[in-house]
PDB file of C-alpha atoms in Angstrom:
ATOM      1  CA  UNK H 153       7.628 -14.210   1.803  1.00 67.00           C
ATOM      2  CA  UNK H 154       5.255 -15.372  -0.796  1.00 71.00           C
ATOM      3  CA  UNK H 155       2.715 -15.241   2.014  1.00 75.00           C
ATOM      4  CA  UNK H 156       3.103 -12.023   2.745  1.00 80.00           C
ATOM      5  CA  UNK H 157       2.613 -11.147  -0.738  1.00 84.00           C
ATOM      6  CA  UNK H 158      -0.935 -12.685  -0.551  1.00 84.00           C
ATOM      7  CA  UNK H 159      -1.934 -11.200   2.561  1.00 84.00           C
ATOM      8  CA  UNK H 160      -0.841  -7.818   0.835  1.00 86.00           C
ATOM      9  CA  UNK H 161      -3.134  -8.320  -2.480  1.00 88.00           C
ATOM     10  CA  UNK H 162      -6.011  -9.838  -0.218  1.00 86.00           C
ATOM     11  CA  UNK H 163      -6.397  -6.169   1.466  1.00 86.00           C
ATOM     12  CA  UNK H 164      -5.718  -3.997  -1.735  1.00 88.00           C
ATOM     13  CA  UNK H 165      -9.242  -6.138  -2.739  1.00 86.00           C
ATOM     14  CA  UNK H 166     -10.869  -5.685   0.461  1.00 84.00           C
ATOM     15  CA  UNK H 167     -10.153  -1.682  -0.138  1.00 83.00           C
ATOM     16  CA  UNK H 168     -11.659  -1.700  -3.247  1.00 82.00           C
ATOM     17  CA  UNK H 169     -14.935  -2.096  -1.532  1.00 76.00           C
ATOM     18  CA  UNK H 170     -13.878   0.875   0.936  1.00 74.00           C
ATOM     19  CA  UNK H 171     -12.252   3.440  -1.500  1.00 76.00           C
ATOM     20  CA  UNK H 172     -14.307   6.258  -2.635  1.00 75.00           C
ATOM     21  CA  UNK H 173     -12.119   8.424  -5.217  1.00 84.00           C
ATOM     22  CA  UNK H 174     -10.844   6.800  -8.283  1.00 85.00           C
ATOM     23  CA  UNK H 175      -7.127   7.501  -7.767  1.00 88.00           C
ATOM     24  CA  UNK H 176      -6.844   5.655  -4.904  1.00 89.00           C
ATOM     25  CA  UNK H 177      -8.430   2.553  -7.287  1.00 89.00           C
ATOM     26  CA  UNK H 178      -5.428   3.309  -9.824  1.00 89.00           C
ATOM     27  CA  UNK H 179      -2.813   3.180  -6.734  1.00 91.00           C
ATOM     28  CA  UNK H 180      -4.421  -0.121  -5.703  1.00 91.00           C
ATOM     29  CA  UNK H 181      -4.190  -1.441  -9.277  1.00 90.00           C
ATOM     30  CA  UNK H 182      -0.401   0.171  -9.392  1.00 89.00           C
ATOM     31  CA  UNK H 183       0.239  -2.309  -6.370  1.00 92.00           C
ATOM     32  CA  UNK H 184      -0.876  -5.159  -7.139  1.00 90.00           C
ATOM     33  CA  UNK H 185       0.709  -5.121 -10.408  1.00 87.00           C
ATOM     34  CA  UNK H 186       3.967  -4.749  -8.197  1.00 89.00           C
ATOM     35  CA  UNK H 187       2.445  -7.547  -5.416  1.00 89.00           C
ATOM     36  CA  UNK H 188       2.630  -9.923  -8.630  1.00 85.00           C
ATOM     37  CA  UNK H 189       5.980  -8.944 -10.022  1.00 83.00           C
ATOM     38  CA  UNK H 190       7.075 -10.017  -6.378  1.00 84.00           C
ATOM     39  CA  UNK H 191       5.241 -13.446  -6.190  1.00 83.00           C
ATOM     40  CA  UNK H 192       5.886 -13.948  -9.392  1.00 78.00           C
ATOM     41  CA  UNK H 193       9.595 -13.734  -9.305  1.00 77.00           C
ATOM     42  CA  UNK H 194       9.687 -15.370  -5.652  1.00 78.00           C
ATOM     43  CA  UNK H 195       7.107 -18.598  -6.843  1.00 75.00           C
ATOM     44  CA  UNK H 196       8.497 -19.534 -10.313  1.00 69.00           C
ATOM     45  CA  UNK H 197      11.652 -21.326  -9.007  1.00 63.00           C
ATOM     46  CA  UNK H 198      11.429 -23.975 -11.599  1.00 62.00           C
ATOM     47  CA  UNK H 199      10.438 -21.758 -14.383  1.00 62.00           C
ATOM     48  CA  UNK H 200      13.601 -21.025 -16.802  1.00 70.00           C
ATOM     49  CA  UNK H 201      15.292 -17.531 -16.818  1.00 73.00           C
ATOM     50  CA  UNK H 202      13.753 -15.883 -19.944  1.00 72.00           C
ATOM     51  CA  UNK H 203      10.141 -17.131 -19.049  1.00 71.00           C
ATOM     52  CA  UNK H 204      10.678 -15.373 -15.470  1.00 72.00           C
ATOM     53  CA  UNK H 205      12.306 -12.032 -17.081  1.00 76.00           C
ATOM     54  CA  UNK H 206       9.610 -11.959 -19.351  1.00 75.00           C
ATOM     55  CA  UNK H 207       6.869 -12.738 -16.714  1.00 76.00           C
ATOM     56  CA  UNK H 208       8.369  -9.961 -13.780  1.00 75.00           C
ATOM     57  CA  UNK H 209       8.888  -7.614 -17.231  1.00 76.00           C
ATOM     58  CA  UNK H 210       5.190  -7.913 -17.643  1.00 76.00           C
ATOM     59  CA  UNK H 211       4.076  -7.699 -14.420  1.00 78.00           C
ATOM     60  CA  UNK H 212       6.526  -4.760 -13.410  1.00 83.00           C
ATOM     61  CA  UNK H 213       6.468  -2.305 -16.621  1.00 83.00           C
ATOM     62  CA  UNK H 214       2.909  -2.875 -17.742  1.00 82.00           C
ATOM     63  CA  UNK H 215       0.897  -3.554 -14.825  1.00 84.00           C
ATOM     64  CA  UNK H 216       2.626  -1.468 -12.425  1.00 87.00           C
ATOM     65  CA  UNK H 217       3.901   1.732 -13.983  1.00 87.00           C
ATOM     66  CA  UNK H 218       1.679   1.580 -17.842  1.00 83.00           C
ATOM     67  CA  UNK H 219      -1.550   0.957 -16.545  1.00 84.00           C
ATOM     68  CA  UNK H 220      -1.675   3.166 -13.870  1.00 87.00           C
ATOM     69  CA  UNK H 221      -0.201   6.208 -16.136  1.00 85.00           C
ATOM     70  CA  UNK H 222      -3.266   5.430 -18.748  1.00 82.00           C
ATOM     71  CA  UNK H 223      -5.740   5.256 -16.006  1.00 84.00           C
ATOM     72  CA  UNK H 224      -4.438   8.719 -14.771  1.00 86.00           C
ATOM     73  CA  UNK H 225      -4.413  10.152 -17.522  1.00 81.00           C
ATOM     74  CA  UNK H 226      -8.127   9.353 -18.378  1.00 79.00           C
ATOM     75  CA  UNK H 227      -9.421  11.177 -15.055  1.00 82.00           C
ATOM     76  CA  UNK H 228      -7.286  13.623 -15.843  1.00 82.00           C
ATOM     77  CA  UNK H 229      -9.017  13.842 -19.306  1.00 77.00           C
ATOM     78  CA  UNK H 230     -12.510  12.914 -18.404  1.00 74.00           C
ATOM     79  CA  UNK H 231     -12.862  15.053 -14.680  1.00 76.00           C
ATOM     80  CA  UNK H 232     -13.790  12.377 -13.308  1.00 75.00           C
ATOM     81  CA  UNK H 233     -12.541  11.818  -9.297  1.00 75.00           C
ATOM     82  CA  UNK H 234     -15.108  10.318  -7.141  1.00 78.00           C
ATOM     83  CA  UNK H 235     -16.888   7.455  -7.521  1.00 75.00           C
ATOM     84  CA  UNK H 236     -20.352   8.285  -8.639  1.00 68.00           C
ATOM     85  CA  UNK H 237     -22.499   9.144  -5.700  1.00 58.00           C
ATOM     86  CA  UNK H 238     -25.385   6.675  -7.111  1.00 58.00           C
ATOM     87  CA  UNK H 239     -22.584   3.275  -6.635  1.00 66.00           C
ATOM     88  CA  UNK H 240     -23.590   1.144  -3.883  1.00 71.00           C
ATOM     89  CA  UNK H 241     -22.614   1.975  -0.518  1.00 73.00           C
ATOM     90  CA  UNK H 242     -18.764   1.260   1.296  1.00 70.00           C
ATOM     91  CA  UNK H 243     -20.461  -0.723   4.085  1.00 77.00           C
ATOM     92  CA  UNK H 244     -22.264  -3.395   1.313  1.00 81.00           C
ATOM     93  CA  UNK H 245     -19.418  -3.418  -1.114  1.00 82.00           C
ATOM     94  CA  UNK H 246     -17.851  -4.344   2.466  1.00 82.00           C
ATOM     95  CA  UNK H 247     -20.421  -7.515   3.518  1.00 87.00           C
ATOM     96  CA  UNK H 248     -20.641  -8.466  -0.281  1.00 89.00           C
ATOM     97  CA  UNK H 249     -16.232  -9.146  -0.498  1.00 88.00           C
ATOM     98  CA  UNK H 250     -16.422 -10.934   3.006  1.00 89.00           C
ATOM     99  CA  UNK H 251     -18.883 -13.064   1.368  1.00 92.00           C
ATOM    100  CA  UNK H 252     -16.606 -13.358  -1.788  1.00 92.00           C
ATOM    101  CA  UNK H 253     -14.026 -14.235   0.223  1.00 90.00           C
ATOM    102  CA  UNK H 254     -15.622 -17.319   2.346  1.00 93.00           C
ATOM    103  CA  UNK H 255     -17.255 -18.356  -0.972  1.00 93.00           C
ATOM    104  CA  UNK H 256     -13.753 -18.513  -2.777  1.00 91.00           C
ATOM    105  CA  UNK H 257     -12.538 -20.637   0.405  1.00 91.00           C
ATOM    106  CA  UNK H 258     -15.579 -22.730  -0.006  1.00 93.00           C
ATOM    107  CA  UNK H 259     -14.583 -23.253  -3.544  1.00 90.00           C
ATOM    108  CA  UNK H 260     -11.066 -23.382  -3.634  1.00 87.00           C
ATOM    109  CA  UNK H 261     -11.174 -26.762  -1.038  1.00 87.00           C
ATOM    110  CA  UNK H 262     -13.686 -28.162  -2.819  1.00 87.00           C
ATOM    111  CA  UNK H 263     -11.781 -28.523  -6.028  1.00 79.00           C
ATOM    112  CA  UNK H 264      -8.306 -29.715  -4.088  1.00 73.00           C
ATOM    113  CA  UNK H 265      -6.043 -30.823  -6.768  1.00 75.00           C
ATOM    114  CA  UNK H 266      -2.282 -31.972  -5.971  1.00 76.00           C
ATOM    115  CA  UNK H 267      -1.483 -30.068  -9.576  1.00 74.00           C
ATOM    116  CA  UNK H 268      -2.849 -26.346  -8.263  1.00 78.00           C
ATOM    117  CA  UNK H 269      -2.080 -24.581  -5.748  1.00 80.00           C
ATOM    118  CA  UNK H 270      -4.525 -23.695  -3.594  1.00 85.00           C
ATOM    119  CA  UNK H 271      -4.254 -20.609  -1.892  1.00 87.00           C
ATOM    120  CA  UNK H 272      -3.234 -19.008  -5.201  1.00 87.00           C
ATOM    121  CA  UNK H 273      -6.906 -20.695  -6.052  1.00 88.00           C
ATOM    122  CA  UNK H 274      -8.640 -18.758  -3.373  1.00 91.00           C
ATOM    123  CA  UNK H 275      -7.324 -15.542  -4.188  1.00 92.00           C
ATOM    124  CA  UNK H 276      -7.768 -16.082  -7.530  1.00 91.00           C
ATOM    125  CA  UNK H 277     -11.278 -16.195  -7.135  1.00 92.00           C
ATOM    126  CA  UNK H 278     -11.654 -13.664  -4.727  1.00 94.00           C
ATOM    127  CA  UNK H 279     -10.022 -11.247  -7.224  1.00 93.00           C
ATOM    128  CA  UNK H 280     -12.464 -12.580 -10.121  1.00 91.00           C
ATOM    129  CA  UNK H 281     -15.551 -11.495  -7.634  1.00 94.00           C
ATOM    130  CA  UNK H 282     -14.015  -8.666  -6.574  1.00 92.00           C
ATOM    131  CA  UNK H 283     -13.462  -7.160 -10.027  1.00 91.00           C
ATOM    132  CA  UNK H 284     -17.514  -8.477 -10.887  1.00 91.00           C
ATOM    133  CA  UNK H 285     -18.228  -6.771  -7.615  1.00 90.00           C
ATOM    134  CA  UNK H 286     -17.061  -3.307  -8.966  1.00 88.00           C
ATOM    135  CA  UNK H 287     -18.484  -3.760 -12.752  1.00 87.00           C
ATOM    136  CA  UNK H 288     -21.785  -4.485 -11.666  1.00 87.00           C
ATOM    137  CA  UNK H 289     -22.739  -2.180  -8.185  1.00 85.00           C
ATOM    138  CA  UNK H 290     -20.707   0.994 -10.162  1.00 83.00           C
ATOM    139  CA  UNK H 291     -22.137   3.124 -12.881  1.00 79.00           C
ATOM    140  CA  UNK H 292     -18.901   4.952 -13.615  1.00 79.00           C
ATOM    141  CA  UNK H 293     -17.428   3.405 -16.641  1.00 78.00           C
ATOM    142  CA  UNK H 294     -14.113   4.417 -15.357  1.00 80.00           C
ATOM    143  CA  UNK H 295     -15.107   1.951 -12.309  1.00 82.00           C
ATOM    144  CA  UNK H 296     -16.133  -0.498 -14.839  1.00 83.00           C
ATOM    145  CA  UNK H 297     -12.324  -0.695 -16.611  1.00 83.00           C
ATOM    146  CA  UNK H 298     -10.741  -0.747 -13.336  1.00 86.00           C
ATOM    147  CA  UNK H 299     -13.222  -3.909 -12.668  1.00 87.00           C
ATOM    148  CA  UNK H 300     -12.264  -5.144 -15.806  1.00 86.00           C
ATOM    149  CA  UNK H 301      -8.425  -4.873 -14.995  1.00 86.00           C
ATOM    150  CA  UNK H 302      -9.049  -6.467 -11.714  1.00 89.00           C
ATOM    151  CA  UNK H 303     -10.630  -9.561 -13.226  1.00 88.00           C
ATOM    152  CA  UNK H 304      -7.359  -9.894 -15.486  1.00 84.00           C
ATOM    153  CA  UNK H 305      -5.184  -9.939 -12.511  1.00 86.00           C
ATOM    154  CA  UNK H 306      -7.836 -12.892 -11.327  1.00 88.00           C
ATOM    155  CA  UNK H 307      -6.310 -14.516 -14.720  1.00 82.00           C
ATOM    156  CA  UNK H 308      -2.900 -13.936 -14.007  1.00 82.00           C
ATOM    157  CA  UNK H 309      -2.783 -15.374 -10.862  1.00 85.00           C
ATOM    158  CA  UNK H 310      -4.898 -18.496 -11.929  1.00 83.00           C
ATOM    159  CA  UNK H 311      -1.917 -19.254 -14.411  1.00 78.00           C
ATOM    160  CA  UNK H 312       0.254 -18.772 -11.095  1.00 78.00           C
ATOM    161  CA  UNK H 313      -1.198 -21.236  -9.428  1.00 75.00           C
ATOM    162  CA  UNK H 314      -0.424 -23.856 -11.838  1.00 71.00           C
ATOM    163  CA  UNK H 315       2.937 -22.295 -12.832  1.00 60.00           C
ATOM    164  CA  UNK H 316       5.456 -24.590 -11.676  1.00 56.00           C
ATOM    165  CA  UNK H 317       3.960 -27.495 -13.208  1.00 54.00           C
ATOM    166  CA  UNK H 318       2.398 -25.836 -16.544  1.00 54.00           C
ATOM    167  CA  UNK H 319       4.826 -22.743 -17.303  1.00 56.00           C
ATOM    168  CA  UNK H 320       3.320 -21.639 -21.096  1.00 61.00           C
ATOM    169  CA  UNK H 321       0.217 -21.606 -19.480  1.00 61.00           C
ATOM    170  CA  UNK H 322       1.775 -18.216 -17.318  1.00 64.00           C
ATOM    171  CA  UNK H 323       2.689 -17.183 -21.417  1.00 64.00           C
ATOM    172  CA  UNK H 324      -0.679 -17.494 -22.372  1.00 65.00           C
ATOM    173  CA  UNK H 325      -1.925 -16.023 -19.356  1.00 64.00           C
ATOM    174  CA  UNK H 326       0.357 -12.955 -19.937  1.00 68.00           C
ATOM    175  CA  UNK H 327      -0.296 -12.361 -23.807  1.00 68.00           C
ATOM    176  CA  UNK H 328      -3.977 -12.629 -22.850  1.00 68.00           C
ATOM    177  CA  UNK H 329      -3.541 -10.242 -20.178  1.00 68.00           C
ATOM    178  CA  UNK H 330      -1.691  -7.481 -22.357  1.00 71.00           C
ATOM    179  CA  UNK H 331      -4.337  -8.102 -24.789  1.00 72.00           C
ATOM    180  CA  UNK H 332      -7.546  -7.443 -22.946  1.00 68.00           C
ATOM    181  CA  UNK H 333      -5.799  -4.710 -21.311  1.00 68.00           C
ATOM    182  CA  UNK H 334      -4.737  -2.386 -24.067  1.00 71.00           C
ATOM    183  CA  UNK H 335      -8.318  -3.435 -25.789  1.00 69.00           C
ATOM    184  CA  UNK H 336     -10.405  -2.135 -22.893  1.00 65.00           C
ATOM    185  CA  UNK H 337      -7.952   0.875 -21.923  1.00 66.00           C
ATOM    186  CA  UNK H 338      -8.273   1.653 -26.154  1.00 69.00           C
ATOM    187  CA  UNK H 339     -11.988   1.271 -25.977  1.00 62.00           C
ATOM    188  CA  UNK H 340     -12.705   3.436 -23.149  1.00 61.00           C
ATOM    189  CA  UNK H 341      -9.904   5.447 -22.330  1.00 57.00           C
ATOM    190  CA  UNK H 342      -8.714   6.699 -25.408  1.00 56.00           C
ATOM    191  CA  UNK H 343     -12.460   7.601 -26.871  1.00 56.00           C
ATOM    192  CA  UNK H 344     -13.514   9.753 -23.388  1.00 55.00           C
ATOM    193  CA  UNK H 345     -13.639  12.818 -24.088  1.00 50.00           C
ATOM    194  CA  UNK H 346     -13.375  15.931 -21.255  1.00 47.00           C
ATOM    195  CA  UNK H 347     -16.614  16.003 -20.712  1.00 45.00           C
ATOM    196  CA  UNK H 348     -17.207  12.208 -19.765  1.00 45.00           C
ATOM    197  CA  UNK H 349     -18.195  13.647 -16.442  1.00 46.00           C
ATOM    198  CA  UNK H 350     -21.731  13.446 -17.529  1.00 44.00           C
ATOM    199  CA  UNK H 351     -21.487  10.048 -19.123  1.00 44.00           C
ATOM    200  CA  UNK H 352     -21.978   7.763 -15.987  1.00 46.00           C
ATOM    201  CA  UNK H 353     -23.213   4.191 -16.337  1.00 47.00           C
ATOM    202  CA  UNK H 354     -22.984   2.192 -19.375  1.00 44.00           C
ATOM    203  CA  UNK H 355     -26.190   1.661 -21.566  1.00 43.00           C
ATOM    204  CA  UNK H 356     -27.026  -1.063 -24.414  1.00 43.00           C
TER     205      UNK H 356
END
């Protein structure tokens, strides 16, 4: 089943390089946070009881249902709907994830340890290019936080696939996670105003 669960968050990342309006981006993030819950709860066999409530609490209140409501309400706020018409196109955010992907393979097998898991490794990186992907060929700063939230997933599951063996380091993981996450939703969401539609791309 766990399997499954991969496959599943390997194409929510490929359609991040397809999508073109921001709420489909939120529904993606939405699902993976709920992907996670699942592989979470499924993986962590060894794991005690109140380390897995607090790790599929995590996953399924603030990643799946919290995040996504913030999110929404900021294009809701801000106008904001499409991703801005200057981003890179579908078709190379398309060739430039296949070539995350195969590099994350490449990577993953060439740092084989008995202690990691490695297909958790591969996706792990994927997701980390992915969400780099999106921060750096997107000048909405909307697209920007969602690239940011991506990346922490990439954390998240790089704790997962060392879980079993090293369970505080899924703690850490998490705590870091919520961190980042209300720290970049508080520094961009809550300080758009409604007429962020103008304000497109990030600047120094």
């Amino acid at each position: 089943m766990v399997n499954y669960f991969i496959v599943l968050f390997a194409i929510t990342l490929v359609y991040f390089s397809s999508a073109e309006r921001l709420v489909i981006y939120i529904r993606l993030i939405g699902f993976q946070g709920l992907l996670l819950c699942g592989i979470a709860f499924v993986e962590l066999n060894e794991v005690n009881t109140a380390n897995l409530v607090f790790i599929v609490s995590e996953t399924l209140l603030f990643k799946t249902f919290l995040i996504p409501y913030l999110l929404f309400r900021i294009i809701n706020r801000s106008g904001v709907s499409k991703v801005h018409r200057q981003a890179l196109p579908g078709f190379y955010l398309l060739v430039f994830s296949i070539v995350a992907l195969l590099t994350s393979v490449i990577l993953a097998n060439s740092l084989i340890n008995p202690f990691v898991n490695t297909i958790y490794l591969v996706i792990a990186l994927y997701t980390l290019f992915t969400g780099m992907l999106l921060i750096v060929t997107h000048r909405l700063i909307i697209s920007h936080l969602i690239g940011f939230l991506i990346i922490e997933n990439a954390v998240f599951i790089f704790s997962l696939a060392v879980g079993n063996e090293m369970p505080m380091l899924i703690n850490v993981g998490i705590l870091l996670d919520i961190f980042v996450g209300v720290l970049i939703l508080g520094f961009f969401g809550l300080r758009l105003k409604p007429q962020t539609n103008e304000l497109t791309r990030l600047k120094d």
